XYZ file of C-alpha atoms in Angstrom:
658
model
C -30.980 -0.645 -1.646
C -27.253 0.109 -1.880
C -26.687 -0.882 1.740
C -28.583 -4.166 1.321
C -26.477 -5.116 -1.702
C -23.279 -4.214 0.129
C -24.219 -6.216 3.228
C -25.066 -9.213 1.033
C -21.667 -8.879 -0.624
C -20.008 -8.638 2.798
C -21.695 -11.855 3.927
C -20.785 -13.745 0.741
C -17.195 -12.569 0.866
C -16.805 -13.477 4.551
C -18.193 -16.982 3.983
C -16.432 -17.644 0.666
C -13.593 -19.665 2.191
C -15.706 -21.615 4.681
C -16.935 -24.494 2.449
C -13.382 -25.235 1.345
C -12.488 -26.302 4.894
C -14.652 -29.399 4.440
C -13.000 -30.611 1.219
C -9.914 -32.763 0.910
C -6.664 -30.842 1.401
C -5.561 -31.634 -2.144
C -8.911 -30.993 -3.803
C -9.358 -27.861 -5.905
C -13.162 -27.957 -5.586
C -13.152 -25.755 -2.497
C -10.799 -23.338 -4.196
C -13.020 -22.996 -7.260
C -16.099 -22.565 -5.055
C -14.411 -19.837 -2.986
C -13.298 -17.981 -6.120
C -16.770 -18.157 -7.637
C -18.487 -16.882 -4.475
C -15.909 -14.091 -4.182
C -16.576 -13.011 -7.781
C -20.341 -13.025 -7.156
C -19.792 -10.902 -4.031
C -17.688 -8.540 -6.122
C -20.406 -7.993 -8.731
C -23.096 -7.454 -6.096
C -20.857 -5.154 -4.068
C -19.881 -3.063 -7.107
C -23.560 -2.641 -7.966
C -24.169 -1.431 -4.415
C -21.213 0.947 -4.620
C -22.533 2.387 -7.897
C -25.920 3.043 -6.297
C -24.192 4.587 -3.286
C -22.419 7.127 -5.509
C -25.262 8.087 -7.830
C -28.333 7.415 -5.672
C -27.345 7.409 -1.985
C -30.108 6.627 0.483
C -30.665 7.220 4.172
C -28.915 4.030 5.223
C -30.009 1.092 7.370
C -30.277 1.485 11.156
C -30.177 -1.067 13.991
C -28.870 -3.860 11.801
C -27.375 -5.676 14.755
C -30.303 -5.465 17.138
C -28.095 -3.998 19.853
C -25.468 -6.750 19.747
C -22.680 -4.277 20.434
C -24.663 -2.267 22.926
C -25.391 0.643 20.635
C -27.456 1.824 17.692
C -25.860 0.135 14.707
C -26.274 1.855 11.373
C -24.713 1.383 7.977
C -24.812 3.927 5.192
C -23.211 3.993 1.758
C -22.764 7.649 0.878
C -20.701 8.672 -2.213
C -17.406 8.873 -0.288
C -17.618 5.428 1.302
C -19.001 3.985 -1.956
C -16.005 5.277 -3.890
C -13.654 3.466 -1.489
C -15.803 0.342 -1.912
C -14.890 0.096 -5.621
C -11.320 -1.190 -5.074
C -12.489 -3.216 -2.052
C -14.851 -5.290 -4.191
C -12.922 -5.207 -7.478
C -9.300 -5.977 -6.617
C -9.665 -8.890 -4.141
C -11.899 -10.712 -6.645
C -9.360 -10.304 -9.461
C -6.559 -11.324 -7.111
C -8.644 -14.309 -6.022
C -8.842 -15.512 -9.635
C -5.097 -14.956 -9.961
C -4.490 -16.830 -6.694
C -6.372 -19.908 -7.937
C -3.455 -20.537 -10.310
C -0.694 -18.861 -8.305
C -1.414 -20.751 -5.064
C -3.194 -23.959 -6.206
C -4.604 -26.125 -3.460
C -2.947 -29.357 -4.589
C 0.505 -27.742 -4.366
C -0.165 -26.037 -1.024
C -2.227 -28.508 1.041
C -0.565 -27.299 4.247
C -1.886 -23.720 4.092
C -4.167 -23.326 1.043
C -7.456 -23.785 2.899
C -6.407 -21.442 5.699
C -5.338 -18.790 3.184
C -8.686 -18.816 1.404
C -10.686 -18.805 4.660
C -9.007 -15.620 5.874
C -8.752 -14.141 2.356
C -12.503 -13.554 2.096
C -12.655 -12.011 5.569
C -10.332 -9.155 4.573
C -12.600 -7.511 1.943
C -15.614 -8.288 4.129
C -14.073 -6.427 7.074
C -12.994 -3.535 4.870
C -16.418 -3.143 3.266
C -18.183 -3.246 6.618
C -15.995 -0.571 8.193
C -16.507 1.671 5.158
C -20.270 1.749 5.677
C -20.243 1.665 9.493
C -21.872 4.646 11.190
C -21.143 3.423 14.701
C -17.757 3.413 16.436
C -18.147 -0.071 17.907
C -19.144 -1.564 14.558
C -16.269 0.304 12.909
C -13.721 -1.063 15.409
C -15.119 -4.595 15.131
C -14.830 -4.552 11.350
C -11.377 -2.959 11.642
C -10.201 -5.774 13.921
C -11.653 -8.489 11.640
C -9.750 -6.963 8.743
C -6.541 -6.648 10.785
C -6.518 -10.183 12.202
C -7.499 -11.792 8.897
C -4.699 -9.904 7.143
C -2.244 -11.091 9.816
C -3.014 -14.716 8.985
C -2.598 -13.945 5.277
C 0.791 -12.316 5.842
C 1.836 -15.351 7.928
C 0.718 -17.896 5.312
C 4.206 -19.413 5.074
C 4.750 -19.304 8.824
C 7.391 -22.015 8.684
C 9.831 -19.329 7.478
C 11.433 -17.164 10.226
C 11.327 -13.974 8.129
C 7.596 -14.480 7.520
C 6.905 -14.904 11.235
C 8.932 -11.786 11.994
C 7.051 -9.757 9.349
C 3.731 -11.019 10.728
C 4.550 -9.987 14.273
C 5.731 -6.563 13.156
C 2.402 -6.114 11.378
C 0.367 -7.321 14.344
C 2.157 -5.139 16.908
C 2.086 -2.020 14.717
C -1.572 -2.314 13.822
C -2.585 -2.917 17.425
C -0.696 0.145 18.554
C -2.813 1.868 15.935
C -6.074 0.418 17.198
C -5.237 1.512 20.756
C -4.930 5.052 19.420
C -8.277 4.700 17.653
C -9.948 3.392 20.814
C -8.636 6.410 22.717
C -9.915 8.684 19.941
C -13.400 7.153 19.941
C -13.461 7.311 23.753
C -12.950 11.081 23.622
C -15.723 11.386 21.035
C -18.025 9.184 23.146
C -17.371 11.297 26.241
C -18.107 14.512 24.376
C -21.164 13.390 22.395
C -22.619 10.738 24.698
C -23.026 8.356 21.772
C -21.051 5.924 19.630
C -22.750 7.249 16.501
C -20.357 8.497 13.839
C -20.988 11.613 11.818
C -20.301 15.337 11.575
C -19.783 17.057 14.926
C -21.524 20.319 15.731
C -19.262 23.275 16.594
C -18.581 23.602 20.324
C -19.084 19.937 21.263
C -15.341 19.367 21.596
C -12.975 21.737 23.345
C -9.933 22.930 21.451
C -7.710 20.495 23.362
C -10.087 17.585 22.717
C -10.251 18.450 19.014
C -6.464 18.495 18.711
C -6.180 15.224 20.669
C -8.764 13.532 18.427
C -6.946 14.690 15.292
C -3.506 13.555 16.491
C -4.783 10.185 17.774
C -6.572 9.628 14.457
C -3.451 10.571 12.554
C -1.449 8.018 14.573
C -3.999 5.200 14.321
C -4.976 5.674 10.702
C -1.444 6.657 9.683
C -0.083 3.354 11.018
C -2.576 1.435 8.925
C -1.884 3.562 5.846
C 1.885 3.093 6.173
C 2.576 6.824 6.263
C 6.262 7.406 6.941
C 7.551 7.301 9.713
C 4.620 5.048 10.782
C 5.340 2.487 8.063
C 7.389 -0.013 10.096
C 5.219 -3.054 9.313
C 4.721 -2.396 5.617
C 7.905 -3.423 3.722
C 8.266 -6.763 5.507
C 4.592 -7.721 5.294
C 4.272 -6.848 1.608
C 7.482 -8.646 0.695
C 6.765 -11.887 2.565
C 3.058 -12.391 1.851
C 1.938 -14.366 -1.241
C 1.924 -11.965 -4.198
C -1.858 -11.815 -4.662
C -2.143 -11.054 -0.950
C 0.533 -8.343 -1.274
C -1.617 -6.854 -4.029
C -4.668 -6.405 -1.793
C -2.547 -5.300 1.179
C -0.934 -2.569 -0.905
C -3.751 -1.819 -3.302
C -6.673 -1.823 -0.886
C -5.941 -2.383 2.799
C -3.634 0.634 3.166
C -6.477 2.817 1.912
C -8.590 1.999 4.967
C -6.204 4.212 6.923
C -6.665 6.924 4.306
C -10.449 6.529 4.499
C -10.392 6.900 8.279
C -8.284 10.034 8.033
C -10.465 11.564 5.294
C -13.631 10.838 7.290
C -12.237 12.150 10.565
C -11.070 15.522 9.257
C -14.338 15.875 7.350
C -16.403 15.373 10.502
C -14.398 17.656 12.812
C -15.658 21.253 12.698
C -13.462 24.259 11.814
C -10.095 22.550 11.286
C -7.134 24.917 11.754
C -4.819 25.508 8.782
C -1.874 23.798 10.492
C -3.637 20.421 10.151
C -3.475 20.761 6.382
C 0.121 21.978 6.593
C 1.076 18.996 8.772
C -0.525 16.550 6.318
C 1.217 18.253 3.404
C 4.574 17.951 5.195
C 3.994 14.288 6.098
C 2.925 13.606 2.521
C 6.101 15.154 1.152
C 8.285 13.222 3.627
C 6.516 9.947 2.889
C 6.573 10.488 -0.866
C 10.198 11.532 -1.226
C 11.698 9.089 1.297
C 9.460 6.257 0.083
C 10.744 6.472 -3.479
C 14.342 6.991 -2.302
C 14.274 3.854 -0.170
C 12.677 2.001 -3.074
C 15.667 2.946 -5.202
C 18.006 1.320 -2.707
C 16.248 -2.086 -2.704
C 17.322 -5.287 -4.475
C 14.229 -7.282 -3.480
C 11.514 -6.782 -6.130
C 8.528 -6.948 -3.767
C 10.227 -4.903 -1.065
C 10.897 -2.233 -3.678
C 7.211 -2.169 -4.622
C 6.320 -1.934 -0.932
C 8.352 1.261 -0.540
C 6.563 2.656 -3.589
C 3.317 2.164 -1.691
C 4.704 4.463 1.011
C 5.533 6.966 -1.722
C 2.011 6.864 -3.175
C 0.392 7.126 0.233
C 2.435 10.307 0.566
C 0.963 11.636 -2.695
C -2.567 10.862 -1.497
C -1.935 12.593 1.831
C -0.576 15.625 -0.023
C -3.902 15.896 -1.832
C -5.795 15.550 1.449
C -3.560 18.144 3.109
C -4.279 20.613 0.318
C -8.021 19.971 0.612
C -7.930 20.446 4.382
C -5.960 23.653 4.018
C -8.482 24.866 1.456
C -11.333 24.090 3.839
C -9.629 26.001 6.648
C -8.894 29.046 4.484
C -12.221 29.053 2.617
C -10.873 28.048 -0.826
C -13.357 25.556 -2.367
C -11.226 25.087 -5.506
C -8.330 23.762 -3.388
C -10.778 21.415 -1.658
C -12.117 20.127 -4.970
C -8.750 19.601 -6.665
C -6.905 18.287 -3.593
C -9.603 15.871 -2.464
C -10.541 14.717 -5.955
C -6.874 14.138 -6.827
C -6.231 12.335 -3.539
C -9.189 9.970 -3.628
C -8.750 9.309 -7.352
C -5.163 8.350 -6.552
C -6.589 5.922 -3.967
C -8.338 4.071 -6.790
C -5.503 4.502 -9.278
C -2.883 3.257 -6.858
C -5.051 0.260 -6.062
C -5.209 -0.586 -9.757
C -1.611 -0.110 -10.865
C 0.006 -1.319 -7.656
C -2.061 -4.510 -7.758
C -1.036 -4.886 -11.396
C 2.620 -4.501 -10.439
C 2.404 -6.993 -7.571
C 0.626 -9.547 -9.754
C 3.240 -9.073 -12.498
C 6.016 -9.396 -9.933
C 4.302 -12.510 -8.593
C 4.331 -14.050 -12.066
C 8.052 -13.358 -12.324
C 8.768 -14.776 -8.867
C 6.546 -17.759 -9.625
C 8.717 -18.478 -12.677
C 12.226 -17.717 -11.390
C 11.777 -18.630 -7.671
C 13.608 -15.598 -6.305
C 12.796 -11.989 -5.388
C 16.356 -10.760 -5.935
C 16.422 -8.590 -9.046
C 20.179 -9.081 -9.450
C 19.487 -12.753 -10.267
C 17.004 -11.965 -13.061
C 17.323 -10.508 -16.562
C 16.115 -10.996 -20.104
C 12.574 -12.027 -19.142
C 10.791 -9.809 -21.690
C 11.542 -12.311 -24.484
C 10.379 -15.284 -22.439
C 7.459 -13.671 -20.580
C 6.158 -11.018 -23.025
C 2.654 -10.712 -21.546
C 4.008 -10.314 -18.020
C 6.568 -7.793 -19.251
C 3.833 -5.801 -20.996
C 1.642 -5.827 -17.884
C 4.532 -4.710 -15.687
C 5.381 -1.959 -18.181
C 1.799 -0.667 -18.040
C 1.921 -0.618 -14.244
C 5.308 1.100 -14.275
C 4.116 3.848 -16.635
C 1.019 4.373 -14.506
C 2.845 4.544 -11.174
C 5.360 7.029 -12.587
C 2.471 9.376 -13.355
C 3.127 9.363 -17.103
C 0.395 9.775 -19.750
C -1.675 8.181 -21.124
C -2.356 5.998 -18.060
C -4.355 6.684 -14.911
C -1.576 7.738 -12.515
C -1.107 10.885 -14.564
C -4.713 12.021 -14.099
C -4.788 11.980 -10.295
C -1.358 13.588 -9.996
C -2.440 16.183 -12.574
C -5.364 17.224 -10.349
C -3.083 17.522 -7.319
C -0.582 19.543 -9.361
C -3.343 21.923 -10.457
C -4.436 22.379 -6.853
C -0.894 23.007 -5.595
C -0.161 25.485 -8.402
C -3.441 27.278 -7.777
C -2.683 27.534 -4.056
C 0.906 28.654 -4.625
C -0.259 31.321 -7.083
C -3.136 32.724 -5.018
C -2.415 31.724 -1.441
C -0.921 33.856 1.301
C 1.171 32.928 4.330
C 0.796 29.233 5.149
C -1.594 28.890 2.208
C 1.288 29.786 -0.087
C 4.302 28.240 1.662
C 2.969 24.688 1.982
C 1.819 24.238 -1.631
C 4.875 26.098 -2.983
C 7.059 23.577 -1.143
C 4.936 20.537 -2.038
C 4.669 21.156 -5.811
C 8.407 20.720 -6.579
C 8.509 17.808 -4.131
C 5.788 16.082 -6.160
C 7.819 16.666 -9.311
C 10.901 15.202 -7.596
C 8.884 12.129 -6.570
C 7.808 11.594 -10.169
C 11.348 11.928 -11.513
C 12.773 9.505 -8.948
C 9.963 7.023 -9.647
C 10.909 7.040 -13.324
C 14.551 6.329 -12.418
C 13.484 3.501 -10.114
C 11.260 1.773 -12.648
C 13.804 2.137 -15.426
C 16.133 0.287 -13.073
C 13.559 -2.408 -12.311
C 12.429 -2.974 -15.871
C 15.951 -2.932 -17.241
C 17.246 -5.346 -14.611
C 14.378 -7.807 -14.646
C 13.080 -7.819 -18.219
C 15.834 -6.498 -20.492
C 19.362 -7.675 -21.233
C 20.303 -11.327 -21.061
C 19.329 -13.950 -18.442
C 21.768 -14.038 -15.545
C 21.402 -17.797 -15.109
C 20.649 -20.771 -17.333
C 17.384 -21.554 -15.501
C 15.876 -18.214 -16.590
C 16.004 -19.348 -20.230
C 13.279 -21.927 -19.502
C 10.740 -19.464 -18.105
C 7.444 -18.586 -19.803
C 4.275 -16.591 -19.224
C 1.903 -17.840 -16.496
C -1.410 -19.613 -17.242
C -4.482 -17.601 -18.427
C -5.980 -17.473 -14.918
C -3.002 -15.345 -13.870
C -2.758 -13.287 -17.081
C -6.452 -12.346 -17.290
C -6.595 -10.335 -14.000
C -3.479 -8.432 -15.049
C -5.082 -7.640 -18.411
C -8.255 -6.361 -16.722
C -6.279 -4.116 -14.360
C -4.143 -2.748 -17.219
C -7.281 -2.099 -19.266
C -8.918 -0.094 -16.452
C -5.683 1.899 -15.983
C -5.773 2.773 -19.693
C -9.508 3.583 -19.635
C -9.148 6.098 -16.796
C -6.065 7.547 -18.482
C -7.709 8.238 -21.856
C -11.257 9.009 -20.688
C -10.879 11.299 -17.648
C -13.696 13.518 -18.963
C -16.041 10.927 -17.432
C -14.587 11.395 -13.943
C -16.399 14.579 -12.779
C -19.712 12.694 -12.673
C -18.155 10.345 -10.131
C -15.798 12.678 -8.262
C -18.155 15.642 -7.787
C -20.651 13.826 -5.513
C -17.757 12.221 -3.618
C -16.157 15.613 -2.915
C -19.531 17.087 -1.981
C -20.124 14.338 0.597
C -16.806 14.912 2.385
C -18.171 17.717 4.576
C -21.969 17.308 4.552
C -23.757 20.596 3.995
C -20.610 22.566 3.116
C -21.052 25.132 0.353
C -19.993 26.034 -2.241
C -18.805 22.917 -4.046
C -16.916 23.507 -7.297
C -17.129 20.936 -10.085
C -13.873 19.318 -11.191
C -14.982 19.885 -14.788
C -14.675 23.668 -14.239
C -11.223 23.467 -12.678
C -9.386 20.925 -14.828
C -9.359 20.657 -18.656
C -10.092 16.942 -18.579
C -11.632 16.989 -22.069
C -8.365 18.207 -23.560
C -6.437 15.708 -21.456
C -8.631 12.955 -22.913
C -7.911 14.102 -26.461
C -4.174 14.347 -25.788
C -4.115 10.936 -24.124
C -6.063 9.299 -26.942
C -3.769 10.913 -29.519
C -0.663 9.738 -27.668
C -2.032 6.208 -27.363
C -2.935 6.153 -31.057
C 0.547 7.388 -31.939
C 2.188 4.669 -29.827
C -0.024 1.973 -31.346
C 0.690 3.230 -34.874
C 4.425 3.239 -34.170
C 4.258 -0.299 -32.791
C 2.284 -1.547 -35.803
C 4.711 0.171 -38.188
C 7.708 -1.444 -36.498
C 5.989 -4.832 -36.518
C 5.170 -4.546 -40.234
C 8.712 -3.420 -41.049
C 10.240 -6.343 -39.177
C 7.964 -8.797 -40.989
C 8.820 -7.464 -44.448
C 12.590 -7.704 -44.374
C 15.089 -10.230 -42.993
C 16.209 -9.749 -39.405
C 19.921 -10.174 -38.861
C 21.333 -11.175 -35.507
C 24.662 -9.845 -34.315
C 26.405 -8.940 -31.084
C 25.954 -5.484 -29.640
C 28.860 -3.147 -29.152
C 30.995 -5.019 -26.662
C 33.210 -2.193 -25.428
C 36.359 -4.092 -26.341
C 35.385 -7.327 -24.584
C 35.746 -10.352 -26.826
C 33.272 -12.480 -24.893
C 30.590 -10.310 -23.203
C 28.500 -12.124 -20.586
C 25.398 -11.330 -18.550
C 27.681 -10.543 -15.597
C 28.741 -7.374 -17.414
C 25.172 -5.993 -17.399
C 24.113 -3.300 -14.994
C 22.704 -4.804 -11.826
C 19.942 -3.180 -9.786
C 22.535 -2.030 -7.272
C 24.949 -0.528 -9.779
C 22.182 1.216 -11.733
C 20.877 3.084 -8.704
C 24.198 3.568 -6.912
C 24.747 7.127 -8.139
C 21.307 8.306 -6.968
C 21.650 6.393 -3.691
C 25.021 8.048 -3.065
C 23.513 11.445 -3.914
C 20.890 10.980 -1.190
C 23.129 9.085 1.232
C 22.499 11.787 3.864
C 18.923 10.443 4.101
C 19.371 6.768 3.187
C 22.561 5.895 5.122
C 23.348 2.917 2.860
C 25.674 0.172 4.064
C 28.409 -1.026 1.732
C 30.725 -3.989 2.081
C 33.536 -4.578 -0.388
C 37.315 -4.485 -0.778
C 39.241 -1.406 -1.744
C 40.379 -1.905 -5.343
C 44.163 -1.624 -5.725
C 46.419 -2.013 -8.731
C 45.726 -2.365 -12.421
C 44.794 -6.060 -12.274
C 42.826 -6.603 -9.043
C 41.751 -10.129 -8.137
C 38.167 -11.373 -7.872
C 36.194 -9.599 -5.166
C 32.615 -9.116 -3.993
C 30.658 -5.930 -3.314
C 27.413 -5.737 -1.370
C 25.212 -2.778 -0.536
C 21.953 -2.492 1.383
C 19.678 0.305 2.537
C 18.250 -0.462 5.994
C 14.883 0.942 6.998
C 15.380 4.157 8.985
C 12.730 3.444 11.622
C 12.569 -0.344 11.987
C 16.209 -1.285 11.400
C 17.937 1.782 12.796
C 15.656 2.767 15.698
C 13.133 0.168 16.845
C 15.188 -3.018 16.398
C 18.297 -1.679 18.256
C 16.023 -0.359 21.031
C 14.234 -3.705 21.246
C 17.562 -5.592 21.346
C 18.828 -3.284 24.116
C 15.627 -3.803 26.129
C 15.932 -7.544 25.672
C 19.512 -7.517 26.965
C 18.517 -5.450 30.010
C 15.528 -7.677 30.712
C 17.758 -10.745 30.410
C 19.771 -9.627 33.436
C 16.676 -10.070 35.611
C 16.292 -13.727 34.676
C 18.416 -14.616 37.687
C 15.314 -13.994 39.791
C 13.381 -16.647 37.872
C 14.395 -19.770 39.836
C 11.366 -21.988 39.298
C 11.233 -22.759 43.041
C 8.016 -21.974 44.923
C 9.837 -21.145 48.168
C 11.883 -18.474 46.411
C 8.757 -16.834 45.002
C 7.151 -16.840 48.482
C 10.326 -15.158 49.741
C 9.909 -12.468 47.046
C 6.341 -11.836 48.180
C 7.401 -11.656 51.842
C 10.206 -9.216 51.009
C 7.782 -7.051 49.005
C 5.242 -6.964 51.844
C 7.931 -6.039 54.391
C 9.250 -3.321 52.112
C 5.765 -1.851 51.729
C 5.218 -1.937 55.515
C 8.475 -0.076 56.169
C 7.751 2.379 53.342
C 4.331 3.272 54.735
């Protein structure tokens, strides 16, 4: 039953944008129809996912009748069903948001195309999550990839959008080549395209290592794991904000799903696999948040935070894999439960942040934080939504980000306290790194919130801004509400997480319940108490302000007689000290005059933090290759006789060589 509901949802989602192609380019009827169908698909799909977690069946076989030349089977077990929750929930909420953010009558040139490909993305993701056949998996993967490319390139009249789209397309197709090589090895060894757990001895040691490394490359590119993240910052920054939300909140997790599935199916993983994932998670988490600190572009900053959170998820997976290798079921339970819960949590709060950022950008028409300021008074609902997302992504109670990071912390501490050799060194190194990531995330979001929402507006146009329409506010409110629900009611999570962890390695025993390893009941009480305290404090302040007169006066002006918004901290100046502290990793670029004398004249200062892989390695290498290739253009004469001469010279050279 679960699989039938999910396939129905896949079909509805894939076809949701099709009717809109036949309406007028300025008509909103097609847009409303697509949004309604997408919401119906979401409800049906979520029902299927719920059944898949609590009452998984045997799956459906031969659904394609041999279309792809193999036995096609779909199955919604608890692990794939858990990943289906954000796939069906977030695109529907973002679709509602997009109906007001990207209205058809204001975007007749690309609105219909956006909605046509928009529905294909969750359809492709849902299909690959239930696929039990390599060919079906790759087909769904490619549908998802190509549809997302057209979404990223929605505003393809802009050069930076086209560049971001091509980066995404090239990177993801390098990834799919790796996956094709990986599935080819599996097909050679097993004689089948069926996906599932492999019996010991089917793969040689070399084949097993090759499969793991190819999977890590292919799935890591999709997940945006540093240093495989080259496509991510540009694509997230240049796509429409509701598209950025599903790219960051959901699509990245397909790479995580592939990695989780692969290492669960491979028999007897060595401990160094878990150690490698832990190390990559630490690198991605720490460098992701550091590069976020150096950004001025609001959406680009959020994109680097996705790299950071992917690192946290991979740390949880690395711990679980290490626990499986060393026979420690409690590490498996805490690491995997923390990692996959962070998949859902990150989907919720990162989508909330991108939608909030989209509301800001929609109002102020810029992504540069240094041009914003003072928006909390003019956009209070957006500011509140962004604040909820910021608290959640920083891993602070009482919101959901704290719960998943808490489980990973418990696992790392347990491993560091009881592990030996590699089982001690990796977690002992990762635990303080996770704490460092959390501290830097707090610094980064204090910078963002202070620059964008607090202080005074940095331009006159910002004074005219206001909150977006209800269709944009409602999805943000739903996402914030779910973040709060998970944060204050984590005692409900073991019922969901236990079957998901148990399905990771089918047949593996023993499986330890999360309820026995983590005091989630006490966390619920503490979270509820903290939330009640915050609400009581807010109500007390509100009542106090209403009772007495409120006087308005200037703040301490530090001796300046006429303080202006230009004297406020900018995003660059706020983070400069931390950026300088980690300049050995960030290599920031600064341009500005050297200040001389007591009364220096007007001057400008500019700083930027280029991407270490794309801007410092791949782009210079590509430019060098282009220059070298350009020297051979002299041979391109456009004259047939010259080309015949080339062929003759080649034939003669081969004759003499033989």
